[in-house]
Short mmCIF file of C-alpha atoms in Angstrom, two decimals:
data_model
loop_
_atom_site.label_atom_id
_atom_site.label_comp_id
_atom_site.label_asym_id
_atom_site.label_seq_id
_atom_site.Cartn_x
_atom_site.Cartn_y
_atom_site.Cartn_z
CA UNK A 531 -1.19 -11.59 -6.84
CA UNK A 532 2.40 -10.52 -7.41
CA UNK A 533 3.18 -11.22 -11.06
CA UNK A 534 6.67 -9.74 -11.25
CA UNK A 535 9.22 -9.14 -8.55
CA UNK A 536 12.77 -7.77 -8.50
CA UNK A 537 14.83 -8.26 -5.35
CA UNK A 538 17.98 -6.28 -4.56
CA UNK A 539 19.07 -5.94 -8.18
CA UNK A 540 22.61 -4.69 -8.75
CA UNK A 541 24.30 -3.76 -12.00
CA UNK A 542 27.75 -2.31 -12.61
CA UNK A 543 29.58 -1.34 -15.75
CA UNK A 544 33.24 -1.42 -14.75
CA UNK A 545 33.74 0.97 -11.85
CA UNK A 546 30.40 2.65 -12.52
CA UNK A 547 27.60 1.39 -10.31
CA UNK A 548 24.34 2.03 -12.15
CA UNK A 549 21.99 -0.07 -10.04
CA UNK A 550 22.85 -0.31 -6.38
CA UNK A 551 19.79 -1.98 -4.94
CA UNK A 552 16.50 -2.13 -6.84
CA UNK A 553 13.56 -4.00 -5.35
CA UNK A 554 10.04 -3.73 -6.66
CA UNK A 555 6.92 -5.78 -6.88
CA UNK A 556 4.26 -5.59 -9.60
CA UNK A 557 0.76 -6.88 -8.89
CA UNK A 558 -1.15 -8.58 -11.71
CA UNK A 559 -3.60 -6.30 -13.53
CA UNK A 560 -1.97 -3.07 -12.38
CA UNK A 561 0.10 -0.33 -13.98
CA UNK A 562 3.38 0.05 -12.12
CA UNK A 563 5.39 3.19 -12.80
CA UNK A 564 9.15 3.55 -12.51
CA UNK A 565 10.26 7.15 -12.58
CA UNK A 566 13.42 9.04 -11.88
CA UNK A 567 15.46 12.03 -13.00
CA UNK A 568 17.77 11.85 -16.01
CA UNK A 569 20.70 9.55 -15.40
CA UNK A 570 19.01 7.75 -12.49
CA UNK A 571 19.41 4.34 -14.14
CA UNK A 572 15.89 3.94 -15.54
CA UNK A 573 16.85 2.46 -18.89
CA UNK A 574 19.46 0.15 -17.33
CA UNK A 575 16.75 -0.94 -14.91
CA UNK A 576 14.44 -1.66 -17.88
CA UNK A 577 17.17 -3.70 -19.61
CA UNK A 578 17.96 -5.71 -16.49
CA UNK A 579 14.32 -6.38 -15.59
CA UNK A 580 13.58 -7.60 -19.12
CA UNK A 581 16.69 -9.75 -19.43
CA UNK A 582 18.71 -7.68 -21.89
CA UNK A 583 21.44 -7.27 -19.26
CA UNK A 584 22.08 -9.93 -16.62
CA UNK A 585 22.19 -8.40 -13.13
CA UNK A 586 25.40 -8.65 -11.08
CA UNK A 587 23.35 -9.41 -7.99
CA UNK A 588 19.76 -9.95 -6.92
CA UNK A 589 16.86 -11.99 -8.22
CA UNK A 590 14.02 -11.53 -10.70
CA UNK A 591 10.88 -13.61 -10.23
CA UNK A 592 8.05 -13.80 -12.78
CA UNK A 593 4.87 -15.70 -12.00
CA UNK A 594 6.64 -17.54 -9.20
CA UNK A 595 9.60 -18.60 -11.38
CA UNK A 596 13.14 -17.32 -10.95
CA UNK A 597 14.10 -15.85 -14.34
CA UNK A 598 17.36 -14.18 -13.27
CA UNK A 599 19.98 -14.44 -16.00
CA UNK A 600 17.63 -15.97 -18.61
CA UNK A 601 18.13 -14.82 -22.21
CA UNK A 602 15.80 -12.12 -23.60
CA UNK A 603 14.11 -14.53 -26.03
CA UNK A 604 13.45 -17.03 -23.23
CA UNK A 605 11.97 -14.26 -21.11
CA UNK A 606 9.83 -13.07 -24.05
CA UNK A 607 8.43 -16.58 -24.52
CA UNK A 608 7.41 -16.69 -20.88
CA UNK A 609 5.12 -13.71 -21.45
CA UNK A 610 7.21 -10.58 -20.85
CA UNK A 611 7.21 -8.05 -23.69
CA UNK A 612 8.95 -4.74 -23.96
CA UNK A 613 8.85 -1.65 -26.08
CA UNK A 614 11.84 0.64 -26.41
CA UNK A 615 12.49 4.34 -25.97
CA UNK A 616 14.23 4.27 -29.35
CA UNK A 617 11.86 2.88 -31.95
CA UNK A 618 12.70 -0.42 -33.58
CA UNK A 619 10.39 -0.79 -36.56
CA UNK A 620 10.79 -2.15 -40.06
CA UNK A 621 10.15 1.10 -41.89
CA UNK A 622 10.28 -0.30 -45.40
CA UNK A 623 7.41 -2.69 -44.78
CA UNK A 624 3.71 -2.12 -44.25
CA UNK A 625 2.36 -1.59 -40.74
CA UNK A 626 0.78 -5.04 -40.42
CA UNK A 627 3.99 -6.81 -41.39
CA UNK A 628 5.72 -5.42 -38.30
CA UNK A 629 3.06 -7.13 -36.20
CA UNK A 630 2.97 -10.35 -38.26
CA UNK A 631 6.69 -10.86 -37.74
CA UNK A 632 6.21 -10.65 -33.99
CA UNK A 633 3.35 -13.19 -33.75
CA UNK A 634 4.37 -16.42 -32.00
CA UNK A 635 2.84 -18.52 -34.83
CA UNK A 636 4.98 -16.75 -37.40
CA UNK A 637 8.09 -17.13 -35.30
CA UNK A 638 7.34 -20.82 -34.79
CA UNK A 639 7.21 -21.42 -38.58
CA UNK A 640 10.19 -19.26 -39.39
CA UNK A 641 10.77 -17.62 -42.76
CA UNK A 642 9.32 -19.35 -45.78
CA UNK A 643 10.58 -17.90 -49.03
CA UNK A 644 8.08 -19.79 -51.18
CA UNK A 645 4.98 -18.44 -49.52
CA UNK A 646 3.94 -14.92 -48.65
CA UNK A 647 3.06 -14.27 -45.06
CA UNK A 648 0.01 -12.34 -46.25
CA UNK A 649 -1.55 -15.54 -47.70
CA UNK A 650 -2.25 -16.93 -44.24
CA UNK A 651 -5.63 -15.40 -43.52
CA UNK A 652 -5.75 -16.57 -39.89
CA UNK A 653 -2.41 -14.94 -39.22
CA UNK A 654 -3.38 -11.70 -40.95
CA UNK A 655 -6.65 -11.58 -39.02
CA UNK A 656 -4.77 -12.07 -35.80
CA UNK A 657 -2.36 -9.26 -36.65
CA UNK A 658 -5.30 -7.02 -37.53
CA UNK A 659 -6.78 -7.84 -34.13
CA UNK A 660 -3.58 -6.71 -32.43
CA UNK A 661 -3.51 -3.51 -34.49
CA UNK A 662 -7.13 -2.92 -33.53
CA UNK A 663 -6.12 -2.98 -29.86
CA UNK A 664 -3.87 0.03 -30.43
CA UNK A 665 -6.23 1.77 -32.88
CA UNK A 666 -4.15 1.17 -36.00
CA UNK A 667 -6.32 -1.42 -37.83
CA UNK A 668 -7.32 1.18 -40.46
CA UNK A 669 -3.68 1.95 -41.22
CA UNK A 670 -2.61 -1.70 -41.47
CA UNK A 671 -1.59 -1.56 -45.14
CA UNK A 672 0.26 1.76 -45.02
CA UNK A 673 4.03 1.90 -45.12
CA UNK A 674 5.36 2.01 -41.55
CA UNK A 675 7.52 5.05 -42.23
CA UNK A 676 4.45 7.04 -43.30
CA UNK A 677 2.96 6.89 -39.80
CA UNK A 678 2.93 9.89 -37.51
CA UNK A 679 5.31 9.76 -34.56
CA UNK A 680 2.46 9.02 -32.16
CA UNK A 681 1.17 6.18 -34.35
CA UNK A 682 4.68 4.76 -34.65
CA UNK A 683 4.76 4.59 -30.87
CA UNK A 684 1.40 2.78 -30.93
CA UNK A 685 2.81 0.36 -33.53
CA UNK A 686 5.78 -0.31 -31.28
CA UNK A 687 3.35 -1.23 -28.54
CA UNK A 688 1.41 -3.43 -30.99
CA UNK A 689 4.64 -5.30 -31.79
CA UNK A 690 5.13 -5.86 -28.05
CA UNK A 691 1.52 -7.09 -27.71
CA UNK A 692 1.81 -9.46 -30.69
CA UNK A 693 3.92 -11.77 -28.56
CA UNK A 694 0.85 -12.35 -26.35
CA UNK A 695 2.48 -11.16 -23.15
CA UNK A 696 1.10 -11.16 -19.64
CA UNK A 697 3.21 -8.16 -18.72
CA UNK A 698 4.39 -5.32 -20.96
CA UNK A 699 7.35 -3.05 -20.15
CA UNK A 700 7.30 0.34 -21.86
CA UNK A 701 10.47 2.44 -21.73
CA UNK A 702 9.76 6.19 -21.87
CA UNK A 703 6.78 5.87 -24.22
CA UNK A 704 6.19 9.65 -24.18
CA UNK A 705 9.71 10.31 -25.43
CA UNK A 706 9.50 12.64 -28.45
CA UNK A 707 5.71 12.90 -28.35
CA UNK A 708 3.82 16.18 -28.45
CA UNK A 709 0.94 17.10 -26.15
CA UNK A 710 -1.80 15.61 -28.36
CA UNK A 711 0.11 12.38 -29.07
CA UNK A 712 0.86 12.00 -25.35
CA UNK A 713 -2.86 12.40 -24.59
CA UNK A 714 -3.70 9.70 -27.16
CA UNK A 715 -1.05 7.40 -25.71
CA UNK A 716 -2.56 7.90 -22.28
CA UNK A 717 -5.94 6.79 -23.67
CA UNK A 718 -4.32 3.74 -25.27
CA UNK A 719 -2.60 2.67 -22.05
CA UNK A 720 -5.87 3.12 -20.13
CA UNK A 721 -7.49 0.74 -22.60
CA UNK A 722 -4.67 -1.80 -22.50
CA UNK A 723 -4.54 -1.94 -18.73
CA UNK A 724 -7.81 -3.87 -18.78
CA UNK A 725 -6.02 -6.75 -20.49
CA UNK A 726 -2.35 -6.51 -19.52
CA UNK A 727 -0.15 -5.83 -16.54
CA UNK A 728 1.97 -2.82 -17.51
CA UNK A 729 5.28 -1.46 -16.25
CA UNK A 730 5.84 2.10 -17.40
CA UNK A 731 9.31 3.59 -17.16
CA UNK A 732 8.98 7.34 -17.48
CA UNK A 733 10.63 10.65 -16.76
CA UNK A 734 7.31 12.51 -17.10
CA UNK A 735 5.85 12.56 -13.58
CA UNK A 736 2.41 13.80 -14.60
CA UNK A 737 2.00 11.02 -17.14
CA UNK A 738 2.65 8.42 -14.44
CA UNK A 739 0.53 10.21 -11.86
CA UNK A 740 -2.41 9.85 -14.29
CA UNK A 741 -1.88 6.19 -15.15
CA UNK A 742 -0.02 4.24 -12.49
CA UNK A 743 -1.46 2.36 -9.52
CA UNK A 744 1.90 2.43 -7.77
CA UNK A 745 5.15 4.19 -8.56
CA UNK A 746 8.74 3.38 -7.66
CA UNK A 747 10.97 6.44 -7.75
CA UNK A 748 14.55 5.53 -8.59
CA UNK A 749 17.66 7.63 -8.21
CA UNK A 750 21.31 6.76 -7.57
CA UNK A 751 20.40 3.23 -8.67
CA UNK A 752 18.08 2.74 -5.70
CA UNK A 753 14.39 2.96 -5.01
CA UNK A 754 14.27 6.23 -3.09
CA UNK A 755 10.47 6.27 -2.74
CA UNK A 756 7.54 3.97 -3.52
CA UNK A 757 3.88 4.77 -3.14
CA UNK A 758 0.57 5.55 -4.84
CA UNK A 759 0.43 8.61 -7.13
CA UNK A 760 -1.83 10.38 -4.62
CA UNK A 761 0.69 9.94 -1.81
CA UNK A 762 3.65 10.96 -3.99
CA UNK A 763 1.79 13.99 -5.30
CA UNK A 764 1.18 15.11 -1.74
CA UNK A 765 4.94 15.64 -1.27
CA UNK A 766 5.48 19.33 -0.58
CA UNK A 767 8.23 19.70 -3.18
CA UNK A 768 6.27 17.87 -5.89
CA UNK A 769 3.32 20.18 -5.32
CA UNK A 770 5.56 23.27 -5.39
CA UNK A 771 7.25 22.09 -8.55
CA UNK A 772 3.91 21.41 -10.26
CA UNK A 773 2.78 24.92 -9.46
CA UNK A 774 6.07 26.37 -10.68
CA UNK A 775 6.64 27.85 -7.25
CA UNK A 776 10.19 26.60 -6.82
CA UNK A 777 12.56 29.28 -8.00
CA UNK B 1482 30.17 4.01 22.08
CA UNK B 1483 32.09 4.01 18.77
CA UNK B 1484 31.60 7.17 16.75
CA UNK B 1485 30.10 6.75 13.26
CA UNK B 1486 32.88 8.83 11.74
CA UNK B 1487 36.19 9.96 13.17
CA UNK B 1488 38.45 12.07 11.00
CA UNK B 1489 41.69 12.30 12.96
CA UNK B 1490 44.44 14.78 12.04
CA UNK B 1491 43.70 14.06 8.40
CA UNK B 1492 45.99 15.74 5.90
CA UNK B 1493 46.20 15.51 2.15
CA UNK B 1494 48.92 17.35 0.30
CA UNK B 1495 49.03 17.56 -3.49
CA UNK B 1496 52.44 18.44 -4.85
CA UNK B 1497 53.55 19.90 -8.15
CA UNK B 1498 54.94 16.55 -9.33
CA UNK B 1499 56.53 13.37 -8.03
CA UNK B 1500 59.93 15.07 -8.13
CA UNK B 1501 59.06 18.66 -7.32
CA UNK B 1502 57.43 18.26 -3.90
CA UNK B 1503 56.30 21.88 -3.63
CA UNK B 1504 52.75 21.69 -2.22
CA UNK B 1505 50.01 22.95 -4.55
CA UNK B 1506 47.07 22.12 -2.29
CA UNK B 1507 46.73 21.12 1.32
CA UNK B 1508 43.57 19.81 3.03
CA UNK B 1509 43.34 19.41 6.80
CA UNK B 1510 40.45 17.98 8.74
CA UNK B 1511 39.87 16.84 12.30
CA UNK B 1512 36.32 16.20 13.46
CA UNK B 1513 34.11 13.48 14.90
CA UNK B 1514 30.47 12.70 14.22
CA UNK B 1515 29.08 10.43 16.87
CA UNK B 1516 25.56 9.61 15.71
CA UNK B 1517 23.45 9.10 12.58
CA UNK B 1518 22.37 12.36 11.00
CA UNK B 1519 22.36 14.54 7.91
CA UNK B 1520 25.42 16.78 7.62
CA UNK B 1521 25.49 19.62 5.10
CA UNK B 1522 28.81 20.45 3.48
CA UNK B 1523 29.48 23.71 1.69
CA UNK B 1524 32.41 25.68 0.46
CA UNK B 1525 33.74 27.42 -2.63
CA UNK B 1526 34.84 25.43 -5.70
CA UNK B 1527 38.33 24.03 -5.29
CA UNK B 1528 38.23 24.20 -1.50
CA UNK B 1529 38.62 20.43 -1.08
CA UNK B 1530 35.06 19.12 -0.66
CA UNK B 1531 35.36 16.27 -3.15
CA UNK B 1532 38.86 15.42 -1.90
CA UNK B 1533 37.42 15.12 1.62
CA UNK B 1534 34.67 12.79 0.32
CA UNK B 1535 37.29 10.69 -1.48
CA UNK B 1536 39.40 10.44 1.66
CA UNK B 1537 36.39 9.46 3.78
CA UNK B 1538 35.28 6.73 1.33
CA UNK B 1539 38.83 5.43 0.94
CA UNK B 1540 39.19 6.09 -2.80
CA UNK B 1541 41.98 8.60 -2.11
CA UNK B 1542 44.84 8.04 0.36
CA UNK B 1543 45.73 10.59 3.02
CA UNK B 1544 49.23 12.02 3.40
CA UNK B 1545 48.77 11.77 7.17
CA UNK B 1546 46.07 11.00 9.72
CA UNK B 1547 43.21 8.54 9.48
CA UNK B 1548 39.50 8.08 8.82
CA UNK B 1549 37.55 5.69 11.04
CA UNK B 1550 34.09 4.59 9.97
CA UNK B 1551 32.35 2.86 12.86
CA UNK B 1552 35.77 2.37 14.40
CA UNK B 1553 37.40 0.85 11.31
CA UNK B 1554 40.25 2.62 9.58
CA UNK B 1555 38.85 2.75 6.04
CA UNK B 1556 42.26 2.82 4.40
CA UNK B 1557 43.10 -0.53 5.99
CA UNK B 1558 39.88 -2.19 4.79
CA UNK B 1559 39.97 -4.42 1.71
CA UNK B 1560 39.39 -2.24 -1.38
CA UNK B 1561 36.59 -4.52 -2.57
CA UNK B 1562 34.73 -4.05 0.72
CA UNK B 1563 35.17 -0.32 1.38
CA UNK B 1564 31.79 0.37 -0.23
CA UNK B 1565 30.21 -1.62 2.59
CA UNK B 1566 31.23 1.19 4.89
CA UNK B 1567 30.85 4.34 2.78
CA UNK B 1568 29.52 5.30 -0.65
CA UNK B 1569 30.33 8.45 -2.63
CA UNK B 1570 27.52 9.49 -5.00
CA UNK B 1571 28.63 11.82 -7.78
CA UNK B 1572 25.60 13.91 -8.78
CA UNK B 1573 23.41 11.14 -10.21
CA UNK B 1574 25.74 8.16 -10.46
CA UNK B 1575 28.32 6.30 -8.43
CA UNK B 1576 31.88 5.38 -9.25
CA UNK B 1577 33.77 2.90 -7.13
CA UNK B 1578 37.41 2.93 -7.97
CA UNK B 1579 39.83 1.97 -5.25
CA UNK B 1580 43.57 1.52 -5.53
CA UNK B 1581 45.89 -0.02 -3.03
CA UNK B 1582 49.40 -1.38 -3.35
CA UNK B 1583 48.71 -3.81 -0.54
CA UNK B 1584 46.87 -6.98 -1.63
CA UNK B 1585 43.32 -7.36 -0.31
CA UNK B 1586 44.16 -10.63 1.45
CA UNK B 1587 46.47 -8.69 3.76
CA UNK B 1588 43.81 -6.09 4.57
CA UNK B 1589 40.89 -6.07 7.02
CA UNK B 1590 37.29 -7.06 6.23
CA UNK B 1591 34.63 -4.31 6.38
CA UNK B 1592 32.45 -6.23 8.87
CA UNK B 1593 29.40 -4.47 7.52
CA UNK B 1594 26.88 -5.46 4.86
CA UNK B 1595 25.31 -2.12 4.17
CA UNK B 1596 27.14 1.21 3.88
CA UNK B 1597 26.97 3.30 7.03
CA UNK B 1598 28.05 6.53 5.36
CA UNK B 1599 26.32 7.97 2.30
CA UNK B 1600 28.08 10.96 0.78
CA UNK B 1601 26.10 12.86 -1.85
CA UNK B 1602 28.32 15.13 -3.92
CA UNK B 1603 26.27 17.99 -5.35
CA UNK B 1604 23.06 16.12 -6.20
CA UNK B 1605 21.15 17.93 -8.91
CA UNK B 1606 18.26 19.69 -7.27
CA UNK B 1607 16.24 20.60 -10.32
CA UNK B 1608 13.42 23.08 -9.96
CA UNK B 1609 11.28 21.67 -12.74
CA UNK B 1610 11.06 17.97 -12.24
CA UNK B 1611 9.85 17.74 -8.63
CA UNK B 1612 12.26 15.03 -7.45
CA UNK B 1613 13.70 17.14 -4.62
CA UNK B 1614 11.14 15.95 -2.08
CA UNK B 1615 11.84 12.28 -2.80
CA UNK B 1616 15.59 12.85 -2.44
CA UNK B 1617 15.07 14.55 0.92
CA UNK B 1618 12.78 11.71 2.06
CA UNK B 1619 15.48 9.24 1.04
CA UNK B 1620 18.05 11.09 3.18
CA UNK B 1621 15.57 10.96 6.06
CA UNK B 1622 15.04 7.23 5.53
CA UNK B 1623 18.79 6.55 5.56
CA UNK B 1624 19.11 8.57 8.74
CA UNK B 1625 16.21 6.71 10.37
CA UNK B 1626 17.97 3.44 9.43
CA UNK B 1627 20.97 4.59 11.45
CA UNK B 1628 23.14 5.91 8.59
CA UNK B 1629 25.19 9.06 8.42
CA UNK B 1630 24.39 11.19 5.36
CA UNK B 1631 26.63 13.91 3.96
CA UNK B 1632 25.09 16.34 1.55
CA UNK B 1633 27.52 18.51 -0.37
CA UNK B 1634 25.67 21.47 -1.86
CA UNK B 1635 26.96 24.40 -3.81
CA UNK B 1636 24.02 26.77 -3.36
CA UNK B 1637 23.37 29.07 -6.28
CA UNK B 1638 19.61 29.44 -5.90
CA UNK B 1639 17.64 30.52 -2.87
CA UNK B 1640 15.75 27.24 -2.68
CA UNK B 1641 19.07 25.41 -2.23
CA UNK B 1642 19.36 27.14 1.15
CA UNK B 1643 15.78 26.10 1.93
CA UNK B 1644 16.78 22.50 1.19
CA UNK B 1645 19.80 22.53 3.50
CA UNK B 1646 17.82 24.19 6.27
CA UNK B 1647 15.06 21.60 5.90
CA UNK B 1648 17.28 18.53 5.91
CA UNK B 1649 20.70 19.22 7.45
CA UNK B 1650 21.18 19.03 11.19
CA UNK B 1651 24.83 20.06 11.31
CA UNK B 1652 27.33 21.48 8.85
CA UNK B 1653 30.90 21.39 7.63
CA UNK B 1654 32.33 24.42 5.91
CA UNK B 1655 35.37 23.83 3.71
CA UNK B 1656 37.53 26.70 2.58
CA UNK B 1657 41.04 26.59 1.11
CA UNK B 1658 41.67 23.18 2.60
CA UNK B 1659 40.35 23.91 6.10
CA UNK B 1660 37.30 22.01 7.37
CA UNK B 1661 35.26 23.66 10.12
CA UNK B 1662 32.31 21.88 11.76
CA UNK B 1663 29.16 23.70 12.94
CA UNK B 1664 26.42 22.38 15.17
CA UNK B 1665 23.56 23.96 13.19
CA UNK B 1666 22.58 26.43 10.46
CA UNK B 1667 22.65 29.54 12.63
CA UNK B 1668 26.14 28.65 13.88
CA UNK B 1669 27.23 28.28 10.25
CA UNK B 1670 25.89 31.73 9.43
CA UNK B 1671 27.87 33.25 12.29
CA UNK B 1672 31.04 32.11 10.55
CA UNK B 1673 32.35 35.05 8.50
CA UNK B 1674 33.72 33.08 5.52
CA UNK B 1675 30.45 31.08 5.26
CA UNK B 1676 28.43 34.32 5.26
CA UNK B 1677 30.68 35.75 2.56
CA UNK B 1678 30.35 32.54 0.52
CA UNK B 1679 26.54 32.62 0.71
CA UNK B 1680 26.49 36.43 0.50
CA UNK B 1681 24.03 37.26 -2.27
CA UNK B 1682 21.69 34.40 -1.48
CA UNK B 1683 21.34 35.56 2.12
CA UNK B 1684 20.64 39.10 0.99
CA UNK B 1685 18.11 37.98 -1.61
CA UNK B 1686 16.45 35.90 1.04
CA UNK B 1687 16.18 38.87 3.34
CA UNK B 1688 14.70 40.88 0.49
#
């Protein structure tokens, strides 16, 4: 079943056309990759698909409903979460608090100055459950800024998962990660794919080739290719590049 | 049948200033491309390649002559509809900036919903990231959909020549404001100035 669909999305900033015509379709329970060279419009695409920017043209459909032009918080409530290339964490707090703040139950109650959020055992248990999904349950009570870069990325993903999404958009999750942290992240995404539909926006081709079921290649604000990793890898120039033979 | 692109006695003259009309640069072009295809464009820096692209997409006005895209004079088409005939891609992004003193309501509609001409100005063919193949497939797809693709390349690596040989069917060579068309790669290489321009790369290739 198609869970998420973008049709002929266009986005301009003044005279600059960033997205010319983006169409893609994400099946439920799959990992869909969006890749492209630097400056291809990947991050703008991420912002438009997740409602941060309204498109100038085209349509976005989630679970059969047209969500084009809806506000980010409305889109989030419908079950679309996202995690950013640039980390957005509350560094001064403990790890679990970042997740607690993102739980729908917490957001429904709002801030209560007279009562600590940590007193609500059900809420804390739920947050611990989310942290467990990303392998951070043991570090729940550490300060967020004490985490390694790779664990911070995992915490970002936990914050996205706390909202109980059906689909999670991750923007360049490997950005700034070393080889080992990237390998761990790959393991985490493999685990999460059993529960969530995932859209991965990435510059790193090999990362997507390992994880995605289908990949849309974007450049010049358009989908210039779309296929399975196996078919894309078979491209002569991709193979030559991987072998370092292009020179 | 109407040609996809007719560049008729096109001339663009840049002058020193509005008052001092001494020409500083002159571009002349006169060629016709009948059918969809992929056309390679090469030439030294400052020879007028980007100016030619701007004239063809209607973002720059000619001093004389005209550009017809599918029979329509692009400089008479409404500025807000010129991108339905031709698009100029600068490396990895697009800028659409059209100026005209004549109001759009007095100009002609494009009568097209999807651009027929796609002009790629020095796309970045990066050796490391492997996107070259997808770009070439995209050019092929546009061509198969009946579009005319221009690929402006400034070859400085041997594989850039491999790319143009793989994808381009015909060529334009631009040098000091003169545009010369060639039917294929071997015809291009018979042109002295083109050989000089590609000089070292051709030698390296032979070696």
